[in-house]
Each structure stands twice: as C-alpha cells, then as structure tokens.
Amino acid sequence: MELKKSPLIEIWMSFRFDPGESPGKWDGARFNKLWKTLKDEYPNRQELRQQSIRVGTKKKSGDPVFKGFLDEIIAQRVISENELRVVQLRPDELIVNYVKGATEPYPGFESLLDVAAARCQSYFECYQPAGIVQTALHYVDIVEIPIESGQIRTGDYFTFDVRAPDSWTFGTFRLQTTLCPADSKEIIEVVFATEPGKTESGNARFRLEWHIASKSEDRMTIEQAKAALSNFHASLGKCFRQAFTEKGWALFEPQS
Amino acid sequence: MILSPHDTDFSYLSNRLDWTPKVALVSGIDGMAQATRCSVGELFDSEGRSFPLRQEMILRLYPPRDTSSWRVLSESLGTDVVGRGKTTEEAVNDWRHRFRATVERYLELRPFELSEEEQEVWSRLQLLIDIPRYKAKPMKVRQVGRVLRHRRDSSVTVVEWESGARERVNRESFDEKFGQFRIGQRFEAVVTRFPGTFKIERADAVRKLDIDQEKVSEAGKAIWEHLQSKVEKFADANSTPELDEKFWLE
C-alpha cells in the first residue's frame, strides 16, 4: 500500500563485516579506496577525525615521555550532489543512507536495497572481508498532527502511549523501548518522541524511529544480507501500521 | 496521553537524556549514522570567541519538502533558532549565524527588557551556554610599573604599579627580556588578566620606559627653586653696599 503523505524522512541500512585474518590498517588511503569507486555518484566527502597525544614511559625512571601527536580518521562519509544519499564508512562497517526530499522522488525500498547491496559489493571488492556478520535496517518518520482545540490526544492517532495520572498533561516526551512483535523473531527498537517545535502550518510533530538488527553472528553473503533486510522491512512495515489508529493512519492518505 | 502543545517549549528537558541504543548496530557511527542529525562542534560569537557549551549541541536536519530549502533546528532550542539553506552546509551555517545573533541580542538586553516569552528562550539558552563563563572573558589592560626585585630562586618578580600596588608576577608570563630588567627599571606592559581574580594570565607586550620626564622636570624645578632660595639667602648674608652703576660702566 502506498502512502500519499508518507511520514518517512530517512532510511538507512548498515552492514558489519568480519575483516578476516589479516585486516589492513584503516588509514586515509584505505578509507579513500571505496570513495574512489563512488566518486561520480557521491562527490562530497567528509571525515570524522580524532586527534590524540601519544605518551610513553622512560625505561629506567618510568617517567612519562611525549611521543607525538596522532591524527587519525575514524570514519568517512560521502554524499551525493543533492545531499539525499550518503555512504558512511567506519572500520569494518558500512552504512548506506537515504534522506527523503523534494529534489528526488522516493525510489522505494527495493531500489534502496539494491543500492545498498551494490555499495556492499564495492566494499567487498575494495577490502575483501571474510563476510557480513551483521546487518540492520533503520527508519525515521516525522508524523505531523493537527492541533485541535489546543490539545492533542495521542491515543487518537497512535497505539503507542505513555500512561500518567489523568490530571497530568505532557509537554514533551521521549519513549524508547525494545519490542518483540508477536510474529517476529527479531527485536525491534522503537523511539517515539515529540519533535522540537511546531510546523509552519501549526501542526505538532512526533518522531518515530525504528531500528532492527540481525542477531546472528554467522557470516552472511550479500544475497543473504539482502534477504534479511527484506524480512526486516516486512516486519517493520507491519509494526508501522500497527502503531497507528485508523484516524492516525488516515493522516498519510493511503492509496489502495 | 494528552499533550499540551503550548508546553512543547520544554523540549530541552526530554533531550537531556543521552540515548544509548541497546542493539549493537543501531547506533551506527556515533553522530554520523543518521544523515538528518549532526553534532555541532564549537560555536563562536562575532568576535571569534567560543561559547562554552554545557552539553553537546545536536542539530536535526530536515530535507527540502514543500520548500526548496533544508531546515535545521537544534534538539534543545527547537524553533527558537531555525537555519535554512539550499544545501545542508548552508542551512547549518545559517543556523550558526542565527544562533550567534540570538545569543548576542539577549546578552545586550537587561532582564526587565525581556518579555515573558523571551525570558523562556533566554533560560533555555542559559541551559546550553555557560553564560557566566562566557562573560568572564579575560581583560586586557595597559599598566605602568617598575621592577622592585627579581627572585632568583623562582620565576617571581616583584613589581610596583603606578597606583602604588605591589604585585608578584611570574616572569614566564612575560617576554624573556623582562627578566633582564634592572631593579628600578620602569616599564609599560599590556597584560591580560582574569576578571574574577584579576590575576595576570599573560603579558601580551612589555617595554622599558625612559626616565619619567615629567617627574624629572618637577624634581629639577624643585632643585632649581631650592638652589635659588639658597643663593638669595647667601646673597642677603653677604650683601655689599650698592655700587655706583656708573663705576661699572666706565
């Protein structure tokens, strides 16, 4: 079912790799190896660096000795021209993000999964890991709800709720929980929270985050990881629907 | 749950909690996993001084939807400060600029000049920025003094400032030449002092001063007057009958 007003804002898939028996050192050249293959699609590059001071000890006295500065890259991310697609790299970890924006129509999960699998394939070609040890899928939704008579009864829209004495009203909240839906083998982490500020149209905003990761530490191939991600998508799709009441669901104008 | 949207300004309270995901891969790369979330490093005022932040400032980026620009909000300030730009970089820079302008505007206002709404915003800003620390910016002053004593067993030099106040200063905070100034040497220094303790943080510049011309001329005048009076007294005591001017002229 397609939603005309989908609340999706961001989706990302992550892969953790087994580096194998002789993993190389993650220096600038190693990080850039993947970027070189993606440069045309992702021309912008950002690095997360960490500066530290190396201190040793003198052999005889044990006094501390300054051994120099260490400046290392701990992560790198490359960004597409329209800034909606991002590939992030950390030692033995790859994350492929998609941000939903006006400059590009949402391509759909299958298409994003193919992109993520292709990036994963590039990772294999560049770094030759022994396999994928974990994969995860993440969604972020921003749900806008019109304010009626100065208040919002969240129970009218969401099946999630926080109970409190009747006389209390909530200003903001942040609910973070791990759930295991009845028909799912995986644990899903959900964040349900108010989002800062009202929209320009005066609607209140709520944030829903969905995180699901594989538990198995067995090595997976790209195809197996793809299958796992497809299952996660199906699970999260069900959970997403179940998280809303009919009134809430109608906000997204579902198209049959 | 009933939510009262008027109170959503308290969003900073809920966001004080650090979210530590329990599922291994959920966090991805700290501060990088979500492309729509980023942490701002240092924030500077228009003079380039950094605002001391009490907590990490997390920004939320909203991709262009109805409008063609990205929107940036901080988790703690919400819509108090909104940055916009065609790219994420532009939007974050716009947010930085607006944040700086907002803080500086509030810094200039007295509490009674603030409306109720502004007072709330200002309280939220003070939860984010350590304002007393920010205001306690080092003071730069020009001082004239003279060296009284160099302690050879330590790096302390005792100086006497023009006001008559004596102070033990650390020679290492000054230029190397300062340690070679002779006792009694007058000097002029531009020093940076902590406003709270008024202690010297460092001397930005120091130079020897020549002898105080004004004092010299005052002293000279006094000596001259003193001598003149002595001469007059001497002349009175050894006075001779007036001489006929004609005698001298002849």
Short mmCIF file of C-alpha atoms in Angstrom, two decimals:
data_model
loop_
_atom_site.label_atom_id
_atom_site.label_comp_id
_atom_site.label_asym_id
_atom_site.label_seq_id
_atom_site.Cartn_x
_atom_site.Cartn_y
_atom_site.Cartn_z
CA MET A 1 0.00 0.00 0.00
CA GLU A 2 1.34 3.37 -0.96
CA LEU A 3 1.04 6.38 1.26
CA LYS A 4 0.42 9.73 -0.41
CA LYS A 5 1.72 11.63 2.59
CA SER A 6 4.36 9.26 3.88
CA PRO A 7 5.99 10.42 7.14
CA LEU A 8 9.29 8.81 6.17
CA ILE A 9 12.23 11.15 6.45
CA GLU A 10 15.21 8.85 6.46
CA ILE A 11 16.09 5.22 5.92
CA TRP A 12 19.45 3.55 6.28
CA MET A 13 20.92 0.08 6.10
CA SER A 14 24.07 -0.94 7.85
CA PHE A 15 26.46 -3.84 7.42
CA ARG A 16 29.17 -5.04 9.78
CA PHE A 17 31.94 -7.15 8.31
CA ASP A 18 34.30 -9.82 9.51
CA PRO A 19 37.66 -8.38 8.42
CA GLY A 20 39.25 -11.81 8.01
CA GLU A 21 42.60 -12.99 9.29
CA SER A 22 44.84 -10.19 8.07
CA PRO A 23 42.89 -6.96 8.26
CA GLY A 24 44.69 -3.93 6.88
CA LYS A 25 45.26 -0.73 8.80
CA TRP A 26 42.47 1.84 8.40
CA ASP A 27 44.38 4.90 7.28
CA GLY A 28 43.40 7.68 4.90
CA ALA A 29 44.40 5.71 1.80
CA ARG A 30 42.31 2.72 2.88
CA PHE A 31 39.27 4.87 3.57
CA ASN A 32 39.63 6.62 0.21
CA LYS A 33 39.73 3.33 -1.67
CA LEU A 34 35.94 2.94 -1.52
CA TRP A 35 35.32 6.62 -2.19
CA LYS A 36 37.36 6.45 -5.40
CA THR A 37 34.89 3.91 -6.77
CA LEU A 38 31.89 6.04 -5.74
CA LYS A 39 33.27 9.50 -6.54
CA ASP A 40 30.99 10.15 -9.53
CA GLU A 41 27.80 9.48 -7.60
CA TYR A 42 28.97 10.86 -4.27
CA PRO A 43 31.28 13.79 -4.99
CA ASN A 44 31.28 15.30 -1.49
CA ARG A 45 33.41 13.76 1.21
CA GLN A 46 33.53 14.38 4.98
CA GLU A 47 35.84 12.84 7.52
CA LEU A 48 35.50 12.30 11.23
CA ARG A 49 38.96 12.73 12.70
CA GLN A 50 40.35 12.09 16.11
CA GLN A 51 43.41 13.81 17.48
CA SER A 52 45.30 12.30 20.36
CA ILE A 53 48.63 12.62 22.11
CA ARG A 54 50.91 9.64 22.40
CA VAL A 55 52.67 9.29 25.71
CA GLY A 56 55.26 6.66 26.60
CA THR A 57 57.42 5.97 29.63
CA LYS A 58 61.15 6.11 30.11
CA LYS A 59 62.66 2.67 30.55
CA LYS A 60 64.67 3.44 33.67
CA SER A 61 62.68 6.01 35.59
CA GLY A 62 59.22 5.26 34.26
CA ASP A 63 58.66 8.99 33.76
CA PRO A 64 56.15 9.94 31.07
CA VAL A 65 57.59 10.93 27.70
CA PHE A 66 55.73 12.81 24.97
CA LYS A 67 55.87 10.71 21.82
CA GLY A 68 53.95 12.91 19.42
CA PHE A 69 50.53 13.71 18.07
CA LEU A 70 48.27 11.20 16.43
CA ASP A 71 45.73 12.39 13.89
CA GLU A 72 43.61 9.60 12.53
CA ILE A 73 40.45 9.22 10.51
CA ILE A 74 37.87 7.23 12.40
CA ALA A 75 35.06 7.48 9.87
CA GLN A 76 34.33 8.87 6.45
CA ARG A 77 31.13 9.69 4.66
CA VAL A 78 30.49 10.56 1.06
CA ILE A 79 27.44 12.49 -0.04
CA SER A 80 25.59 12.78 -3.34
CA GLU A 81 25.23 16.14 -5.10
CA ASN A 82 21.63 16.62 -3.90
CA GLU A 83 22.69 15.56 -0.37
CA LEU A 84 19.95 12.94 -0.15
CA ARG A 85 22.18 9.88 -0.48
CA VAL A 86 25.05 9.15 1.87
CA VAL A 87 27.51 6.28 2.22
CA GLN A 88 29.31 6.09 5.54
CA LEU A 89 32.35 4.03 6.29
CA ARG A 90 33.97 3.06 9.53
CA PRO A 91 36.48 0.23 10.04
CA ASP A 92 34.60 -2.95 9.17
CA GLU A 93 31.28 -1.16 8.92
CA LEU A 94 29.31 0.31 6.03
CA ILE A 95 26.15 2.39 6.28
CA VAL A 96 24.03 3.45 3.31
CA ASN A 97 21.56 6.27 3.98
CA TYR A 98 18.75 7.80 2.01
CA VAL A 99 17.04 11.03 3.03
CA LYS A 100 13.64 11.71 1.54
CA GLY A 101 13.49 15.14 -0.05
CA ALA A 102 11.71 17.18 -2.66
CA THR A 103 14.50 17.02 -5.22
CA GLU A 104 14.17 13.29 -5.83
CA PRO A 105 11.05 11.09 -5.74
CA TYR A 106 11.22 8.30 -3.17
CA PRO A 107 12.53 5.32 -5.13
CA GLY A 108 11.02 2.68 -2.86
CA PHE A 109 12.60 0.14 -0.54
CA GLU A 110 13.56 -2.40 -3.23
CA SER A 111 15.53 0.19 -5.15
CA LEU A 112 17.30 1.39 -1.99
CA LEU A 113 18.09 -2.20 -1.07
CA ASP A 114 19.70 -2.72 -4.48
CA VAL A 115 21.78 0.44 -3.98
CA ALA A 116 22.86 -0.75 -0.51
CA ALA A 117 23.76 -4.18 -1.91
CA ALA A 118 25.79 -2.55 -4.69
CA ARG A 119 27.71 -0.47 -2.12
CA CYS A 120 28.26 -3.63 -0.12
CA GLN A 121 29.64 -5.30 -3.25
CA SER A 122 32.04 -2.34 -3.71
CA TYR A 123 33.14 -2.78 -0.11
CA PHE A 124 33.89 -6.46 -0.76
CA GLU A 125 35.92 -5.56 -3.84
CA CYS A 126 37.92 -2.89 -2.02
CA TYR A 127 38.59 -4.59 1.32
CA GLN A 128 37.97 -8.32 0.79
CA PRO A 129 36.28 -9.04 4.14
CA ALA A 130 35.57 -12.64 5.11
CA GLY A 131 31.83 -11.97 5.23
CA ILE A 132 28.99 -9.93 6.68
CA VAL A 133 28.43 -10.62 10.37
CA GLN A 134 25.51 -8.30 11.00
CA THR A 135 23.07 -6.20 9.08
CA ALA A 136 20.46 -3.70 10.24
CA LEU A 137 17.64 -1.55 8.94
CA HIS A 138 16.63 1.82 10.33
CA TYR A 139 13.72 4.14 9.61
CA VAL A 140 12.94 7.63 10.86
CA ASP A 141 9.44 9.09 10.46
CA ILE A 142 8.17 12.54 11.34
CA VAL A 143 4.43 12.48 11.87
CA GLU A 144 2.56 15.79 11.77
CA ILE A 145 -0.68 16.01 13.69
CA PRO A 146 -3.08 18.95 13.56
CA ILE A 147 -3.73 20.58 16.91
CA GLU A 148 -7.45 20.59 17.69
CA SER A 149 -8.82 22.81 20.46
CA GLY A 150 -5.35 23.45 21.80
CA GLN A 151 -4.56 19.86 22.71
CA ILE A 152 -3.61 16.56 21.17
CA ARG A 153 -4.79 13.26 22.50
CA THR A 154 -2.03 11.00 21.24
CA GLY A 155 -4.21 7.93 21.81
CA ASP A 156 -6.44 9.12 18.95
CA TYR A 157 -3.59 8.71 16.50
CA PHE A 158 -1.04 6.31 17.99
CA THR A 159 -1.44 2.93 19.57
CA PHE A 160 1.77 3.65 21.49
CA ASP A 161 1.12 5.54 24.66
CA VAL A 162 2.55 6.62 27.98
CA ARG A 163 0.28 6.37 30.97
CA ALA A 164 0.21 9.06 33.62
CA PRO A 165 -2.33 10.39 36.17
CA ASP A 166 -5.38 11.85 34.42
CA SER A 167 -4.71 15.35 35.70
CA TRP A 168 -1.28 15.48 34.07
CA THR A 169 -0.58 16.82 30.60
CA PHE A 170 2.63 16.11 28.78
CA GLY A 171 4.79 18.86 27.38
CA THR A 172 7.25 16.64 25.61
CA PHE A 173 8.21 13.03 25.93
CA ARG A 174 10.64 10.50 24.58
CA LEU A 175 9.75 6.86 24.76
CA GLN A 176 12.45 4.40 23.86
CA THR A 177 11.76 0.73 24.01
CA THR A 178 12.78 -2.62 22.62
CA LEU A 179 9.87 -4.71 21.41
CA CYS A 180 9.37 -8.16 20.06
CA PRO A 181 6.27 -8.22 17.87
CA ALA A 182 4.24 -11.44 18.01
CA ASP A 183 5.19 -12.68 14.54
CA SER A 184 8.80 -11.51 14.52
CA LYS A 185 11.96 -13.30 15.58
CA GLU A 186 13.92 -10.08 15.78
CA ILE A 187 13.90 -7.45 18.47
CA ILE A 188 12.86 -4.02 17.27
CA GLU A 189 13.99 -0.87 18.97
CA VAL A 190 11.46 1.95 18.75
CA VAL A 191 11.79 5.58 19.68
CA PHE A 192 8.58 7.57 19.96
CA ALA A 193 9.07 11.20 20.85
CA THR A 194 7.88 14.72 20.37
CA GLU A 195 9.88 16.65 17.83
CA PRO A 196 11.05 20.19 18.65
CA GLY A 197 8.79 22.97 17.52
CA LYS A 198 5.57 23.15 15.65
CA THR A 199 5.47 23.20 11.86
CA GLU A 200 4.78 26.37 9.89
CA SER A 201 1.20 25.21 9.47
CA GLY A 202 0.86 24.90 13.25
CA ASN A 203 0.89 21.10 13.41
CA ALA A 204 2.61 19.28 16.23
CA ARG A 205 5.31 16.84 15.22
CA PHE A 206 6.23 13.43 16.51
CA ARG A 207 9.25 11.34 15.78
CA LEU A 208 9.20 7.60 15.27
CA GLU A 209 12.44 5.69 14.88
CA TRP A 210 12.57 2.02 14.01
CA HIS A 211 15.75 0.01 14.38
CA ILE A 212 16.11 -3.68 13.70
CA ALA A 213 19.34 -5.68 13.51
CA SER A 214 20.19 -9.31 12.87
CA LYS A 215 21.27 -11.26 15.94
CA SER A 216 23.17 -13.95 14.19
CA GLU A 217 26.91 -13.66 14.16
CA ASP A 218 27.18 -16.23 11.35
CA ARG A 219 28.82 -14.95 8.23
CA MET A 220 26.38 -13.85 5.54
CA THR A 221 26.79 -13.28 1.84
CA ILE A 222 25.38 -10.16 0.22
CA GLU A 223 22.37 -12.09 -1.01
CA GLN A 224 21.68 -13.43 2.50
CA ALA A 225 22.01 -9.94 3.94
CA LYS A 226 19.60 -8.65 1.30
CA ALA A 227 17.09 -11.34 2.22
CA ALA A 228 17.45 -10.46 5.91
CA LEU A 229 16.88 -6.77 5.15
CA SER A 230 13.78 -7.59 3.09
CA ASN A 231 12.39 -9.54 6.05
CA PHE A 232 13.16 -6.63 8.37
CA HIS A 233 11.35 -4.30 6.01
CA ALA A 234 8.27 -6.53 6.03
CA SER A 235 8.36 -6.74 9.86
CA LEU A 236 8.77 -3.00 10.28
CA GLY A 237 6.01 -2.36 7.75
CA LYS A 238 3.59 -4.36 9.90
CA CYS A 239 4.76 -2.69 13.11
CA PHE A 240 4.44 0.72 11.49
CA ARG A 241 0.83 0.06 10.52
CA GLN A 242 0.03 -1.32 13.96
CA ALA A 243 1.49 1.76 15.60
CA PHE A 244 -1.39 3.93 14.31
CA THR A 245 -5.11 4.01 14.88
CA GLU A 246 -7.43 4.37 11.88
CA LYS A 247 -7.52 8.12 12.48
CA GLY A 248 -3.74 8.26 12.60
CA TRP A 249 -3.36 6.09 9.54
CA ALA A 250 -5.72 8.33 7.57
CA LEU A 251 -3.25 11.21 8.03
CA PHE A 252 -0.96 9.55 5.48
CA GLU A 253 -3.71 9.29 2.86
CA PRO A 254 -3.17 5.62 1.96
CA GLN A 255 -3.70 4.77 -1.71
CA SER A 256 -5.02 1.32 -2.36
CA MET B 1 -1.86 10.67 26.82
CA ILE B 2 -2.88 14.27 26.47
CA LEU B 3 -0.26 16.54 25.07
CA SER B 4 -0.46 20.25 25.53
CA PRO B 5 1.39 21.79 22.60
CA HIS B 6 1.77 25.12 24.41
CA ASP B 7 4.30 23.41 26.58
CA THR B 8 6.41 21.96 23.85
CA ASP B 9 8.97 24.62 24.65
CA PHE B 10 10.17 22.31 27.38
CA SER B 11 11.63 20.05 24.75
CA TYR B 12 15.10 20.62 26.15
CA LEU B 13 14.15 18.69 29.29
CA SER B 14 13.48 15.48 27.46
CA ASN B 15 16.52 15.82 25.30
CA ARG B 16 18.91 15.91 28.19
CA LEU B 17 18.73 12.14 28.20
CA ASP B 18 21.51 10.50 26.26
CA TRP B 19 20.20 7.81 24.06
CA THR B 20 22.39 4.75 24.16
CA PRO B 21 20.91 2.19 21.83
CA LYS B 22 20.86 -1.35 23.07
CA VAL B 23 21.01 -3.10 19.73
CA ALA B 24 24.59 -3.36 18.56
CA LEU B 25 24.32 -1.82 15.13
CA VAL B 26 21.63 0.67 15.88
CA SER B 27 23.97 3.49 16.66
CA GLY B 28 26.00 3.02 13.51
CA ILE B 29 28.69 5.65 13.61
CA ASP B 30 28.23 7.97 16.54
CA GLY B 31 26.93 11.26 15.32
CA MET B 32 27.08 10.07 11.74
CA ALA B 33 24.63 7.21 11.34
CA GLN B 34 21.67 9.48 10.74
CA ALA B 35 22.23 11.83 7.87
CA THR B 36 19.50 14.03 9.30
CA ARG B 37 21.23 14.53 12.62
CA CYS B 38 24.58 16.11 13.34
CA SER B 39 26.54 17.44 16.24
CA VAL B 40 27.91 20.96 16.05
CA GLY B 41 31.37 21.43 17.39
CA GLU B 42 32.30 24.83 18.69
CA LEU B 43 30.05 27.83 18.33
CA PHE B 44 31.60 31.26 18.09
CA ASP B 45 30.44 34.81 18.67
CA SER B 46 31.09 37.58 16.16
CA GLU B 47 34.49 38.28 17.74
CA GLY B 48 35.58 34.68 17.26
CA ARG B 49 35.30 33.69 20.93
CA SER B 50 33.69 30.35 21.54
CA PHE B 51 30.50 29.98 23.54
CA PRO B 52 31.21 27.48 26.35
CA LEU B 53 28.55 24.81 25.84
CA ARG B 54 27.16 22.92 28.80
CA GLN B 55 26.06 19.99 26.66
CA GLU B 56 26.55 18.61 23.21
CA MET B 57 24.55 20.54 20.63
CA ILE B 58 22.68 18.20 18.33
CA LEU B 59 21.14 19.57 15.17
CA ARG B 60 18.30 17.99 13.25
CA LEU B 61 18.27 18.49 9.51
CA TYR B 62 15.04 18.39 7.57
CA PRO B 63 15.34 17.81 3.84
CA PRO B 64 13.52 20.07 1.39
CA ARG B 65 9.88 19.09 1.03
CA ASP B 66 7.36 21.83 0.32
CA THR B 67 10.05 24.47 0.15
CA SER B 68 13.32 24.15 -1.70
CA SER B 69 15.50 24.62 1.35
CA TRP B 70 16.86 22.41 4.09
CA ARG B 71 15.79 23.34 7.59
CA VAL B 72 17.97 22.97 10.65
CA LEU B 73 16.83 23.01 14.27
CA SER B 74 18.68 22.20 17.42
CA GLU B 75 17.17 19.50 19.61
CA SER B 76 17.41 21.73 22.64
CA LEU B 77 16.18 25.02 21.19
CA GLY B 78 13.59 23.83 18.73
CA THR B 79 12.09 26.60 16.64
CA ASP B 80 13.73 29.35 18.69
CA VAL B 81 16.51 29.26 16.11
CA VAL B 82 15.91 27.87 12.64
CA GLY B 83 18.52 27.73 9.89
CA ARG B 84 17.65 27.48 6.22
CA GLY B 85 19.72 26.87 3.13
CA LYS B 86 19.80 25.26 -0.27
CA THR B 87 22.34 22.74 0.99
CA THR B 88 22.84 21.19 4.42
CA GLU B 89 26.05 23.16 4.82
CA GLU B 90 24.30 26.44 4.01
CA ALA B 91 21.48 25.59 6.39
CA VAL B 92 23.86 24.69 9.24
CA ASN B 93 25.87 27.86 8.64
CA ASP B 94 22.67 29.89 8.61
CA TRP B 95 21.69 28.24 11.88
CA ARG B 96 25.10 29.07 13.39
CA HIS B 97 24.73 32.67 12.30
CA ARG B 98 21.21 32.97 13.73
CA PHE B 99 22.23 31.25 16.95
CA ARG B 100 25.09 33.70 17.40
CA ALA B 101 22.84 36.68 16.64
CA THR B 102 20.18 35.42 19.06
CA VAL B 103 22.63 34.92 21.93
CA GLU B 104 24.28 38.27 21.35
CA ARG B 105 20.92 40.02 21.24
CA TYR B 106 19.91 38.53 24.58
CA LEU B 107 23.28 39.35 26.10
CA GLU B 108 22.67 43.00 25.36
CA LEU B 109 19.24 43.06 26.98
CA ARG B 110 18.57 43.54 30.69
CA PRO B 111 16.20 41.05 32.37
CA PHE B 112 13.43 43.68 32.68
CA GLU B 113 13.59 44.34 28.96
CA LEU B 114 12.64 40.77 28.14
CA SER B 115 9.08 39.69 27.53
CA GLU B 116 7.84 36.51 29.19
CA GLU B 117 8.42 34.53 26.03
CA GLU B 118 11.91 35.96 25.61
CA GLN B 119 12.74 35.11 29.21
CA GLU B 120 11.88 31.49 28.48
CA VAL B 121 14.11 31.46 25.42
CA TRP B 122 16.89 33.10 27.40
CA SER B 123 16.57 30.46 30.16
CA ARG B 124 16.86 27.75 27.56
CA LEU B 125 19.93 29.40 26.07
CA GLN B 126 21.50 29.61 29.50
CA LEU B 127 20.97 25.90 29.97
CA LEU B 128 23.01 25.40 26.84
CA ILE B 129 25.67 28.05 27.25
CA ASP B 130 27.64 28.74 30.39
CA ILE B 131 26.95 32.49 30.31
CA PRO B 132 28.97 33.44 33.45
CA ARG B 133 31.97 31.64 31.96
CA TYR B 134 31.41 33.31 28.62
CA LYS B 135 31.10 36.74 30.21
CA ALA B 136 34.21 36.20 32.30
CA LYS B 137 36.34 36.99 29.30
CA PRO B 138 39.92 37.98 30.09
CA MET B 139 40.55 41.72 30.39
CA LYS B 140 43.37 43.44 28.58
CA VAL B 141 44.90 46.39 30.41
CA ARG B 142 47.89 48.66 29.90
CA GLN B 143 49.88 49.16 33.07
CA VAL B 144 52.99 51.10 34.00
CA GLY B 145 55.21 50.00 36.81
CA ARG B 146 58.75 49.41 37.93
CA VAL B 147 60.74 46.36 38.89
CA LEU B 148 61.37 46.10 42.63
CA ARG B 149 63.04 42.74 42.91
CA HIS B 150 63.77 39.61 40.88
CA ARG B 151 63.70 36.45 42.90
CA ARG B 152 66.48 34.30 41.56
CA ASP B 153 65.27 31.14 43.28
CA SER B 154 62.00 31.24 41.39
CA SER B 155 60.48 32.91 38.37
CA VAL B 156 58.81 35.57 40.51
CA THR B 157 59.45 39.27 40.04
CA VAL B 158 58.02 41.85 42.39
CA VAL B 159 56.73 44.94 40.63
CA GLU B 160 55.21 48.15 41.81
CA TRP B 161 52.48 49.57 39.63
CA GLU B 162 51.81 53.27 39.22
CA SER B 163 48.92 53.03 41.65
CA GLY B 164 51.39 52.05 44.32
CA ALA B 165 50.13 48.46 44.43
CA ARG B 166 52.80 45.82 44.60
CA GLU B 167 52.40 42.51 42.87
CA ARG B 168 54.38 39.33 42.46
CA VAL B 169 54.31 38.39 38.80
CA ASN B 170 55.52 35.32 37.02
CA ARG B 171 58.37 36.24 34.67
CA GLU B 172 57.41 33.32 32.42
CA SER B 173 54.17 35.10 31.56
CA PHE B 174 56.24 37.99 30.22
CA ASP B 175 58.70 38.41 27.41
CA GLU B 176 62.18 36.94 28.05
CA LYS B 177 63.69 40.44 28.20
CA PHE B 178 61.59 41.27 31.22
CA GLY B 179 63.77 39.06 33.42
CA GLN B 180 66.78 41.16 32.43
CA PHE B 181 65.26 44.49 33.50
CA ARG B 182 67.32 46.12 36.21
CA ILE B 183 65.94 46.85 39.62
CA GLY B 184 64.08 50.14 39.46
CA GLN B 185 63.55 49.88 35.71
CA ARG B 186 60.27 51.43 34.72
CA PHE B 187 58.25 49.55 32.13
CA GLU B 188 54.95 49.56 30.34
CA ALA B 189 53.04 46.31 29.79
CA VAL B 190 49.83 45.23 28.13
CA VAL B 191 48.59 42.41 30.32
CA THR B 192 45.65 40.04 30.09
CA ARG B 193 44.00 39.50 33.45
CA PHE B 194 41.24 37.16 34.61
CA PRO B 195 38.28 39.32 35.58
CA GLY B 196 37.34 37.25 38.62
CA THR B 197 40.71 37.11 40.33
CA PHE B 198 42.38 39.93 38.41
CA LYS B 199 45.43 37.71 38.19
CA ILE B 200 47.72 38.06 35.21
CA GLU B 201 47.15 35.38 32.60
CA ARG B 202 49.87 36.66 30.31
CA ALA B 203 51.67 39.81 29.26
CA ASP B 204 50.97 40.46 25.61
CA ALA B 205 53.68 43.15 25.32
CA VAL B 206 56.23 44.76 27.58
CA ARG B 207 58.77 47.54 27.01
CA LYS B 208 61.20 49.59 29.01
CA LEU B 209 60.29 53.18 29.71
CA ASP B 210 62.80 56.03 29.75
CA ILE B 211 63.19 58.11 32.88
CA ASP B 212 59.95 59.82 33.73
CA GLN B 213 60.45 63.21 32.06
CA GLU B 214 57.62 64.82 33.93
CA LYS B 215 58.99 63.72 37.28
CA VAL B 216 62.48 64.74 36.24
CA SER B 217 61.34 68.20 35.28
CA GLU B 218 59.34 68.51 38.52
CA ALA B 219 62.37 67.41 40.52
CA GLY B 220 64.62 69.73 38.51
CA LYS B 221 62.31 72.63 39.13
CA ALA B 222 62.26 71.87 42.85
CA ILE B 223 66.07 71.70 42.94
CA TRP B 224 66.32 74.94 40.98
CA GLU B 225 63.91 76.71 43.34
CA HIS B 226 65.78 75.30 46.29
CA LEU B 227 69.11 76.49 44.89
CA GLN B 228 67.66 79.88 44.04
CA SER B 229 66.47 80.37 47.59
CA LYS B 230 69.88 79.29 48.89
CA VAL B 231 71.59 81.78 46.59
CA GLU B 232 69.23 84.53 47.68
CA LYS B 233 69.91 83.78 51.32
CA PHE B 234 73.64 83.71 50.64
CA ALA B 235 73.40 86.99 48.77
CA ASP B 236 71.47 88.59 51.62
CA ALA B 237 74.02 87.44 54.15
CA ASN B 238 76.98 88.74 52.16
CA SER B 239 75.44 91.90 50.82
CA THR B 240 77.75 94.76 49.87
CA PRO B 241 76.85 98.45 49.51
CA GLU B 242 75.30 99.24 46.23
CA LEU B 243 77.78 100.07 43.63
CA ASP B 244 77.54 103.05 41.52
CA GLU B 245 76.41 101.89 38.19
CA LYS B 246 78.47 104.48 36.60
CA PHE B 247 81.52 102.87 38.14
CA TRP B 248 80.85 99.73 36.29
CA LEU B 249 80.01 101.46 33.14
CA GLU B 250 83.18 103.34 33.00
#
